């Protein structure tokens, strides 16, 4: 039966006799134009930006403007706390960043100071390496000014990584600016899924001038501006409307009033975690733990939490261990 005869039936011009299969089809389907069914919108793709800020003393952060940090706090979870160090573990960057990136404490990853002696990264790899092994389709990026992260294997399997070239004398205040500029360009223009960025200037300034003076305030304000630029780069992505981003900001230790760390004073042990993204409630906590960063990344990506992680996600649903 031709389309023409069916169309005539729809307009009431079909013969009165010989009610045919065509008319039965018309009655069943209805007359009139065929409606266009819109396909369902694509499911937003989860992505995570982790910003590590070295040597930021928690009690000094909110004495500055902290415009962009405060904005993230208003959207998500802000937790303060103190390092809980086992005997023999120092309040240094080596143990702290190992804990942040591996999701396990020094008793497992083996790093107790900045020599990185005893490291167990083969057994407890960083979360980027774990993601690459579980989901090779993910695009992972890592940038740090501390080459030791790569030289020791703390950051091992990453799609794209960068650090400063050895032997080049960069002006101290320009180091963070260089990697922020590079990362904002990469985030704005390229496909990325999980990003880790490590900023060091607050720690450098605190070592030189202490955390109580105007130099440290300037360093914190500059860090805050850099965080704002990174978040803005995320929101300027052409594909942003089809993505759901989570942002995590974490520091590794504090500083004594005169500058320096490694001991057990309350000022040296200060840490904070900030997380904003889908499923993370707006709240304030006082039990920040560095092991919570890695499981939060997995949870925000909707991935099963590795069984050997020692932390828990900062809000959101727990995909399972």
Short mmCIF file of C-alpha atoms in Angstrom, two decimals:
data_model
loop_
_atom_site.label_atom_id
_atom_site.label_comp_id
_atom_site.label_asym_id
_atom_site.label_seq_id
_atom_site.Cartn_x
_atom_site.Cartn_y
_atom_site.Cartn_z
CA UNK A 1 0.00 0.00 0.00
CA UNK A 2 1.47 3.33 -1.03
CA UNK A 3 2.15 6.37 1.16
CA UNK A 4 -0.16 8.43 -1.11
CA UNK A 5 -3.22 6.35 -0.30
CA UNK A 6 -2.47 6.51 3.44
CA UNK A 7 -2.11 10.30 3.21
CA UNK A 8 -5.48 10.60 1.41
CA UNK A 9 -7.09 8.64 4.19
CA UNK A 10 -5.70 11.11 6.72
CA UNK A 11 -7.38 13.96 4.87
CA UNK A 12 -10.74 12.23 4.63
CA UNK A 13 -10.61 11.54 0.88
CA UNK A 14 -10.31 7.77 0.92
CA UNK A 15 -13.08 5.83 -0.88
CA UNK A 16 -16.04 4.88 1.32
CA UNK A 17 -15.79 1.27 0.19
CA UNK A 18 -12.96 -1.22 0.40
CA UNK A 19 -11.79 -0.29 3.89
CA UNK A 20 -8.28 -1.52 3.55
CA UNK A 21 -5.26 -2.32 5.61
CA UNK A 22 -4.08 1.22 4.93
CA UNK A 23 -7.01 2.70 6.87
CA UNK A 24 -6.38 0.28 9.70
CA UNK A 25 -2.83 1.50 9.86
CA UNK A 26 -4.01 5.13 9.86
CA UNK A 27 -6.44 4.48 12.69
CA UNK A 28 -3.75 2.74 14.67
CA UNK A 29 -1.09 5.37 14.14
CA UNK A 30 -3.24 8.49 14.00
CA UNK A 31 -3.32 11.18 11.35
CA UNK A 32 -1.25 14.31 11.20
CA UNK A 33 2.44 15.15 11.08
CA UNK A 34 4.97 12.81 12.65
CA UNK A 35 6.33 14.42 15.82
CA UNK A 36 10.11 14.75 16.26
CA UNK A 37 11.41 13.10 19.41
CA UNK A 38 14.43 14.89 20.89
CA UNK A 39 17.19 12.55 22.03
CA UNK A 40 17.96 12.71 25.77
CA UNK A 41 20.73 15.17 26.68
CA UNK A 42 24.16 13.59 27.20
CA UNK A 43 24.96 12.58 30.74
CA UNK A 44 27.38 15.12 32.30
CA UNK A 45 30.94 13.82 32.44
CA UNK A 46 32.54 13.94 35.92
CA UNK A 47 35.94 15.63 36.18
CA UNK A 48 38.19 16.62 39.09
CA UNK A 49 40.72 19.40 39.70
CA UNK A 50 43.01 18.92 42.73
CA UNK A 51 45.02 21.97 43.77
CA UNK A 52 47.78 21.33 46.29
CA UNK A 53 49.10 24.40 48.11
CA UNK A 54 52.34 23.88 50.02
CA UNK A 55 52.92 25.25 53.52
CA UNK A 56 49.67 27.14 54.05
CA UNK A 57 48.94 27.80 57.70
CA UNK A 58 45.23 27.47 58.26
CA UNK A 59 44.89 30.24 60.82
CA UNK A 60 46.44 32.70 58.36
CA UNK A 61 44.29 31.87 55.32
CA UNK A 62 41.16 33.75 56.37
CA UNK A 63 43.09 36.78 57.64
CA UNK A 64 43.58 37.63 53.96
CA UNK A 65 40.96 38.46 51.35
CA UNK A 66 40.81 34.82 50.13
CA UNK A 67 38.10 35.78 47.65
CA UNK A 68 38.16 32.59 45.62
CA UNK A 69 38.78 30.25 48.53
CA UNK A 70 35.81 31.79 50.33
CA UNK A 71 33.67 31.32 47.22
CA UNK A 72 34.55 27.62 47.12
CA UNK A 73 33.86 27.37 50.87
CA UNK A 74 30.40 28.82 50.31
CA UNK A 75 29.69 26.08 47.76
CA UNK A 76 31.19 23.06 49.48
CA UNK A 77 32.94 21.54 52.46
CA UNK A 78 35.78 23.18 54.40
CA UNK A 79 37.63 21.05 56.94
CA UNK A 80 40.48 22.09 59.21
CA UNK A 81 42.59 19.81 61.36
CA UNK A 82 46.04 18.71 62.44
CA UNK A 83 48.43 16.12 61.10
CA UNK A 84 48.23 12.92 63.14
CA UNK A 85 51.80 11.71 62.83
CA UNK A 86 53.10 8.34 63.90
CA UNK A 87 56.41 8.24 65.80
CA UNK A 88 59.33 9.08 63.54
CA UNK A 89 57.22 10.85 60.88
CA UNK A 90 58.06 14.53 60.38
CA UNK A 91 55.72 17.37 59.41
CA UNK A 92 57.41 17.66 56.04
CA UNK A 93 56.23 17.70 52.44
CA UNK A 94 57.52 14.23 51.56
CA UNK A 95 55.30 12.29 53.98
CA UNK A 96 52.34 14.65 53.58
CA UNK A 97 52.15 14.67 49.78
CA UNK A 98 52.75 10.92 49.76
CA UNK A 99 49.67 10.55 51.98
CA UNK A 100 47.60 12.93 49.85
CA UNK A 101 48.45 11.22 46.57
CA UNK A 102 48.46 7.57 47.66
CA UNK A 103 45.45 7.68 49.99
CA UNK A 104 47.33 5.77 52.73
CA UNK A 105 49.27 6.87 55.81
CA UNK A 106 53.07 6.79 56.25
CA UNK A 107 52.86 3.43 58.00
CA UNK A 108 51.92 2.00 54.58
CA UNK A 109 53.54 4.27 51.96
CA UNK A 110 56.76 4.27 54.00
CA UNK A 111 57.81 7.93 53.62
CA UNK A 112 58.74 9.58 56.93
CA UNK A 113 60.81 12.57 55.82
CA UNK A 114 62.06 14.33 52.70
CA UNK A 115 64.63 11.65 51.88
CA UNK A 116 61.74 9.44 50.67
CA UNK A 117 63.66 6.45 52.02
CA UNK A 118 61.48 3.37 52.48
CA UNK A 119 58.87 4.46 49.96
CA UNK A 120 56.35 1.83 48.88
CA UNK A 121 54.83 3.46 45.80
CA UNK A 122 54.81 0.21 43.84
CA UNK A 123 52.47 -1.27 46.40
CA UNK A 124 50.57 1.97 47.06
CA UNK A 125 50.64 4.09 43.87
CA UNK A 126 49.33 7.62 43.55
CA UNK A 127 45.67 8.10 42.67
CA UNK A 128 46.47 9.29 39.13
CA UNK A 129 48.38 6.09 38.41
CA UNK A 130 45.54 4.02 39.84
CA UNK A 131 43.06 5.86 37.63
CA UNK A 132 45.20 5.32 34.54
CA UNK A 133 45.35 1.58 35.21
CA UNK A 134 41.62 1.29 35.87
CA UNK A 135 40.43 3.78 33.24
CA UNK A 136 43.04 4.31 30.49
CA UNK A 137 40.47 6.45 28.64
CA UNK A 138 40.78 9.20 31.27
CA UNK A 139 43.08 12.13 30.45
CA UNK A 140 45.25 12.84 33.49
CA UNK A 141 47.56 15.84 34.03
CA UNK A 142 50.03 16.65 36.80
CA UNK A 143 52.27 19.68 37.28
CA UNK A 144 54.57 20.38 40.21
CA UNK A 145 57.68 22.48 40.71
CA UNK A 146 59.16 19.77 42.92
CA UNK A 147 60.88 17.32 40.55
CA UNK A 148 61.18 14.83 43.42
CA UNK A 149 57.53 13.87 42.86
CA UNK A 150 58.52 12.37 39.52
CA UNK A 151 62.08 11.31 40.36
CA UNK A 152 60.94 9.16 43.29
CA UNK A 153 57.91 7.72 41.50
CA UNK A 154 55.40 9.44 43.76
CA UNK A 155 53.74 10.56 40.51
CA UNK A 156 54.26 7.69 38.12
CA UNK A 157 51.72 6.97 35.37
CA UNK A 158 50.20 10.21 34.08
CA UNK A 159 49.19 11.12 30.53
CA UNK A 160 50.85 14.54 30.67
CA UNK A 161 53.12 15.99 33.31
CA UNK A 162 55.52 18.88 33.68
CA UNK A 163 58.03 20.36 36.10
CA UNK A 164 60.79 22.95 35.94
CA UNK A 165 63.94 22.08 34.06
CA UNK A 166 66.94 21.45 36.33
CA UNK A 167 69.67 24.04 36.48
CA UNK A 168 67.47 26.94 35.38
CA UNK A 169 67.39 29.86 37.83
CA UNK A 170 63.77 30.98 37.81
CA UNK A 171 62.71 33.93 39.93
CA UNK A 172 60.97 32.45 42.97
CA UNK A 173 57.74 34.42 42.64
CA UNK A 174 57.40 33.43 38.97
CA UNK A 175 57.46 29.66 39.45
CA UNK A 176 53.83 29.25 40.49
CA UNK A 177 52.77 31.82 37.91
CA UNK A 178 54.39 29.79 35.14
CA UNK A 179 52.55 26.58 35.95
CA UNK A 180 49.23 28.34 36.61
CA UNK A 181 49.47 30.02 33.21
CA UNK A 182 50.27 26.70 31.55
CA UNK A 183 47.51 24.81 33.32
CA UNK A 184 44.80 27.42 32.67
CA UNK A 185 45.63 27.14 28.98
CA UNK A 186 45.49 23.33 29.04
CA UNK A 187 42.26 23.26 31.03
CA UNK A 188 40.58 25.86 28.80
CA UNK A 189 41.51 24.32 25.45
CA UNK A 190 42.11 20.60 25.79
CA UNK A 191 40.38 17.43 26.88
CA UNK A 192 41.18 16.79 30.54
CA UNK A 193 39.52 14.58 33.15
CA UNK A 194 41.67 14.65 36.28
CA UNK A 195 44.19 17.40 37.06
CA UNK A 196 46.71 17.71 39.91
CA UNK A 197 48.54 21.00 40.41
CA UNK A 198 51.08 21.69 43.18
CA UNK A 199 51.82 25.32 44.16
CA UNK A 200 54.86 26.05 46.35
CA UNK A 201 55.24 29.81 46.80
CA UNK A 202 53.48 30.12 50.21
CA UNK A 203 55.89 27.55 51.65
CA UNK A 204 58.94 29.27 50.14
CA UNK A 205 57.87 32.66 51.54
CA UNK A 206 57.12 31.23 55.00
CA UNK A 207 60.57 29.63 55.16
CA UNK A 208 62.20 32.96 54.29
CA UNK A 209 60.00 35.49 56.10
CA UNK A 210 57.79 33.50 58.45
CA UNK A 211 53.99 33.22 58.17
CA UNK A 212 53.08 36.30 60.23
CA UNK A 213 54.39 39.13 58.06
CA UNK A 214 53.10 40.99 55.00
CA UNK A 215 55.17 38.86 52.62
CA UNK A 216 53.17 35.77 53.58
CA UNK A 217 49.89 37.66 53.22
CA UNK A 218 50.92 38.63 49.70
CA UNK A 219 51.84 35.03 48.94
CA UNK A 220 48.43 33.82 50.14
CA UNK A 221 46.62 36.49 48.12
CA UNK A 222 48.59 35.49 45.02
CA UNK A 223 47.77 31.83 45.66
CA UNK A 224 44.08 32.68 46.01
CA UNK A 225 44.12 34.59 42.73
CA UNK A 226 45.76 31.60 41.04
CA UNK A 227 43.03 29.30 42.34
CA UNK A 228 40.44 31.72 40.95
CA UNK A 229 42.12 31.64 37.53
CA UNK A 230 42.15 27.85 37.50
CA UNK A 231 38.46 27.60 38.44
CA UNK A 232 37.61 30.24 35.84
CA UNK A 233 39.50 28.21 33.21
CA UNK A 234 37.31 25.23 34.07
CA UNK A 235 34.14 27.28 33.65
CA UNK A 236 35.31 28.69 30.31
CA UNK A 237 35.70 25.26 28.75
CA UNK A 238 33.56 24.94 25.57
CA UNK A 239 32.23 21.62 26.91
CA UNK A 240 31.59 22.86 30.47
CA UNK A 241 27.80 22.58 30.20
CA UNK A 242 28.15 18.85 29.57
CA UNK A 243 30.57 18.32 32.46
CA UNK A 244 30.33 18.21 36.24
CA UNK A 245 33.51 19.41 37.89
CA UNK A 246 34.72 18.94 41.43
CA UNK A 247 37.47 21.13 42.91
CA UNK A 248 39.63 20.02 45.85
CA UNK A 249 42.17 22.28 47.57
CA UNK A 250 44.56 20.83 50.16
CA UNK A 251 47.68 21.86 52.07
CA UNK A 252 50.36 19.59 53.49
CA UNK A 253 51.52 21.26 56.73
CA UNK A 254 51.82 24.60 58.52
CA UNK A 255 54.78 26.65 59.80
CA UNK A 256 56.24 27.87 63.05
CA UNK A 257 55.82 31.60 63.70
CA UNK A 258 59.44 32.19 62.74
CA UNK A 259 59.11 29.95 59.68
CA UNK A 260 60.01 26.32 59.24
CA UNK A 261 58.39 22.98 59.97
CA UNK A 262 59.16 19.33 60.59
CA UNK A 263 58.32 19.20 64.27
CA UNK A 264 55.18 18.63 66.31
CA UNK A 265 54.07 22.13 67.31
CA UNK A 266 50.38 22.91 66.67
CA UNK A 267 51.36 25.58 64.13
CA UNK A 268 53.41 23.10 62.08
CA UNK A 269 50.68 20.45 62.11
CA UNK A 270 47.89 22.68 60.73
CA UNK A 271 46.14 21.44 57.58
CA UNK A 272 42.92 22.11 55.69
CA UNK A 273 40.83 20.47 52.98
CA UNK A 274 38.30 22.20 50.76
CA UNK A 275 36.01 20.30 48.39
CA UNK A 276 33.24 21.61 46.15
CA UNK A 277 31.32 19.63 43.58
CA UNK A 278 28.23 17.50 42.91
CA UNK A 279 26.93 15.77 46.03
CA UNK A 280 29.25 17.60 48.43
CA UNK A 281 27.27 19.48 51.08
CA UNK A 282 28.09 22.97 52.29
CA UNK A 283 29.48 22.44 55.76
CA UNK A 284 32.39 23.13 58.09
CA UNK A 285 34.36 20.33 59.77
CA UNK A 286 37.29 20.15 62.17
CA UNK A 287 38.75 16.72 61.47
CA UNK A 288 40.58 17.16 58.16
CA UNK A 289 42.62 14.13 57.11
CA UNK A 290 45.01 14.02 54.16
CA UNK A 291 44.03 10.42 53.33
CA UNK A 292 40.54 11.68 52.37
CA UNK A 293 41.72 13.39 49.16
CA UNK A 294 42.29 10.28 47.00
CA UNK A 295 38.97 8.57 47.85
CA UNK A 296 37.18 11.86 47.22
CA UNK A 297 38.62 11.94 43.69
CA UNK A 298 37.39 8.40 43.05
CA UNK A 299 33.96 9.10 44.52
CA UNK A 300 33.47 12.27 42.46
CA UNK A 301 34.34 10.31 39.32
CA UNK A 302 31.73 7.72 40.29
CA UNK A 303 34.37 5.00 40.64
CA UNK A 304 34.70 2.24 43.19
CA UNK A 305 36.96 3.19 46.11
CA UNK A 306 40.09 0.99 46.28
CA UNK A 307 39.92 -1.30 49.30
CA UNK A 308 43.34 -0.25 50.63
CA UNK A 309 42.55 3.46 50.81
CA UNK A 310 42.50 4.59 54.44
CA UNK A 311 40.35 7.70 54.05
CA UNK A 312 36.74 8.39 53.13
CA UNK A 313 35.21 10.69 50.50
CA UNK A 314 34.40 14.25 51.53
CA UNK A 315 30.66 14.12 51.01
CA UNK A 316 28.76 12.57 48.14
CA UNK A 317 27.84 8.92 47.78
CA UNK A 318 30.34 6.20 48.48
CA UNK A 319 30.54 4.02 45.32
CA UNK A 320 31.81 1.14 47.45
CA UNK A 321 35.05 -0.32 48.70
#
